[in-house]
Short mmCIF file of C-alpha atoms in Angstrom, two decimals:
data_model
loop_
_atom_site.label_atom_id
_atom_site.label_comp_id
_atom_site.label_asym_id
_atom_site.label_seq_id
_atom_site.Cartn_x
_atom_site.Cartn_y
_atom_site.Cartn_z
CA MET Z 1 5.08 -28.69 -7.36
CA HIS Z 2 3.98 -29.65 -3.84
CA GLU Z 3 0.55 -28.40 -2.92
CA TYR Z 4 1.91 -26.39 0.05
CA THR Z 5 4.69 -24.73 -1.83
CA SER Z 6 4.10 -21.12 -2.61
CA THR Z 7 5.45 -19.26 -5.59
CA ALA Z 8 4.71 -15.91 -3.98
CA ARG Z 9 7.70 -13.73 -3.17
CA VAL Z 10 7.52 -11.37 -0.15
CA TRP Z 11 9.65 -8.30 0.66
CA GLY Z 12 9.59 -6.02 3.72
CA LEU Z 13 10.95 -2.60 4.53
CA THR Z 14 10.76 -0.56 7.68
CA CYS Z 15 11.16 3.22 7.28
CA PRO Z 16 11.64 5.99 9.81
CA GLY Z 17 8.58 8.29 9.89
CA PHE Z 18 10.10 11.12 7.94
CA PRO Z 19 8.45 12.65 4.85
CA GLU Z 20 11.41 11.91 2.66
CA GLU Z 21 10.91 8.21 3.26
CA VAL Z 22 7.86 8.27 1.03
CA SER Z 23 10.14 8.65 -1.98
CA ARG Z 24 12.21 5.74 -0.68
CA ALA Z 25 9.15 3.66 -0.41
CA ARG Z 26 8.14 4.50 -3.96
CA ARG Z 27 11.62 3.74 -5.35
CA TRP Z 28 11.76 0.42 -3.38
CA THR Z 29 8.34 -0.60 -4.88
CA ARG Z 30 9.40 0.48 -8.41
CA ASP Z 31 12.65 -1.50 -8.19
CA ILE Z 32 10.89 -4.69 -7.06
CA LEU Z 33 8.13 -4.45 -9.67
CA ARG Z 34 10.31 -3.34 -12.53
CA GLY Z 35 8.86 -4.52 -15.79
CA SER Z 36 5.45 -5.26 -14.28
CA PRO Z 37 2.39 -3.59 -15.83
CA LEU Z 38 1.22 -2.95 -12.26
CA ALA Z 39 4.29 -1.11 -11.17
CA GLU Z 40 2.99 2.45 -11.61
CA ASP Z 41 -0.21 1.71 -9.77
CA ALA Z 42 1.64 0.03 -7.01
CA GLU Z 43 4.04 2.92 -6.64
CA LEU Z 44 1.21 5.38 -6.41
CA ILE Z 45 -0.59 3.23 -3.84
CA VAL Z 46 2.55 2.83 -1.70
CA SER Z 47 3.25 6.57 -1.87
CA GLU Z 48 -0.32 7.42 -0.64
CA LEU Z 49 -0.38 4.83 2.15
CA SER Z 50 3.12 5.74 3.41
CA ALA Z 51 2.24 9.50 3.41
CA ASN Z 52 -0.97 8.73 5.31
CA ALA Z 53 1.03 6.77 7.94
CA ILE Z 54 3.37 9.63 8.46
CA LEU Z 55 0.77 12.40 8.44
CA HIS Z 56 -2.02 10.82 10.46
CA THR Z 57 -0.46 8.40 12.91
CA ALA Z 58 2.30 8.02 15.45
CA SER Z 59 4.55 6.87 12.57
CA GLY Z 60 5.27 10.54 11.84
CA ARG Z 61 6.17 11.50 15.38
CA GLU Z 62 9.53 11.38 16.97
CA ALA Z 63 11.16 7.87 16.74
CA GLY Z 64 8.10 6.74 14.70
CA SER Z 65 8.26 4.36 11.72
CA PHE Z 66 6.04 2.52 9.27
CA HIS Z 67 6.50 -0.92 7.64
CA LEU Z 68 5.90 -1.89 4.09
CA ALA Z 69 5.26 -5.41 2.88
CA LEU Z 70 5.10 -6.30 -0.87
CA ALA Z 71 3.95 -9.77 -1.94
CA VAL Z 72 4.00 -10.78 -5.55
CA SER Z 73 2.51 -13.93 -7.05
CA SER Z 74 1.28 -14.79 -10.53
CA GLN Z 75 -2.23 -13.81 -9.48
CA VAL Z 76 -1.77 -10.65 -7.30
CA VAL Z 77 0.51 -7.90 -6.11
CA ALA Z 78 -0.40 -7.10 -2.48
CA LEU Z 79 0.97 -3.97 -0.88
CA SER Z 80 0.68 -3.38 2.91
CA VAL Z 81 1.59 -0.43 5.02
CA THR Z 82 1.48 -0.79 8.77
CA ASP Z 83 1.48 2.49 10.76
CA GLY Z 84 2.44 3.29 14.37
CA GLY Z 85 -1.13 3.78 15.61
CA GLY Z 86 -2.28 6.64 17.75
CA ALA Z 87 -4.75 8.00 15.21
CA GLY Z 88 -7.81 7.20 17.30
CA THR Z 89 -9.74 6.12 14.23
CA ALA Z 90 -9.15 3.48 11.54
CA PRO Z 91 -8.34 4.63 8.06
CA LYS Z 92 -11.30 4.71 5.72
CA ALA Z 93 -12.08 5.95 2.26
CA GLU Z 94 -14.21 9.08 2.33
CA HIS Z 95 -16.01 10.83 -0.48
CA GLN Z 96 -14.84 14.43 -0.39
CA ASP Z 97 -16.25 17.60 -1.85
CA GLN Z 98 -14.73 18.50 -5.18
CA ASP Z 99 -12.87 21.49 -3.52
CA ALA Z 100 -11.55 19.48 -0.57
CA GLU Z 101 -7.72 19.70 -0.15
CA HIS Z 102 -7.42 16.60 2.07
CA GLY Z 103 -9.09 13.20 2.55
CA ARG Z 104 -9.05 11.86 -0.97
CA GLY Z 105 -6.01 9.57 -0.76
CA LEU Z 106 -7.58 6.39 0.48
CA GLY Z 107 -10.52 6.82 -1.91
CA MET Z 108 -7.97 7.10 -4.73
CA VAL Z 109 -6.25 3.90 -3.53
CA SER Z 110 -9.65 2.18 -3.44
CA ALA Z 111 -10.37 3.27 -7.01
CA ILE Z 112 -6.98 1.92 -8.31
CA ALA Z 113 -6.80 -1.31 -6.28
CA HIS Z 114 -9.01 -4.32 -6.89
CA ARG Z 115 -9.45 -4.70 -3.12
CA VAL Z 116 -8.45 -2.69 -0.07
CA VAL Z 117 -8.55 -4.11 3.47
CA VAL Z 118 -7.89 -2.30 6.79
CA HIS Z 119 -6.81 -4.43 9.73
CA ASP Z 120 -6.74 -2.88 13.18
CA SER Z 121 -4.43 -3.96 15.99
CA ASP Z 122 -3.29 -2.54 19.34
CA GLY Z 123 -0.13 -1.22 17.65
CA GLY Z 124 -1.76 0.47 14.72
CA HIS Z 125 -3.40 -0.21 11.39
CA THR Z 126 -2.38 -2.20 8.36
CA VAL Z 127 -3.80 -1.11 5.04
CA THR Z 128 -3.47 -3.73 2.32
CA ALA Z 129 -4.25 -2.94 -1.33
CA GLU Z 130 -4.40 -5.80 -3.85
CA LEU Z 131 -3.81 -5.50 -7.62
CA PHE Z 132 -4.96 -8.56 -9.44
CA THR Z 133 -2.88 -9.58 -12.53
CA ASP Z 134 -6.03 -10.82 -14.21
CA ALA Z 135 -8.48 -7.93 -13.98
CA ARG Z 136 -11.40 -10.28 -14.35
CA ARG Z 137 -10.78 -11.51 -10.80
CA GLY Z 138 -11.27 -8.07 -9.33
CA GLY Z 139 -13.89 -5.39 -9.54
CA HIS Z 140 -12.42 -3.46 -12.46
CA PRO Z 141 -9.64 -3.65 -14.98
CA CYS Z 142 -6.29 -2.04 -14.39
#
């Protein structure tokens, strides 16, 4: 194989910012990763990140949308959700009180994924969660 040839496969999906689109995002992820031992974790991560985009950014407002990207290689499954911006602050994992009803989602994503990265841009935020196929590469086993 040529040194610049990638064996990674990448999929993308843009969804309107409606709550019912979260189930579509989960189904899309599950279908792509069918048979992978990382499928359930990936589905949970996509669900949380998609819901956050709809609930906390312009993605959930009239004519809003969010974009999903899923990259799969032999080493990693990378899931990215790009929101419509307008939140005023970047997404961040927070440690919530045991009785808190909100604010635990990104912390949960951080606990499941081997790495979570937030990229800011003028148009919004992209949260990328990576699941390594070889747990020794990441911070904890899957």
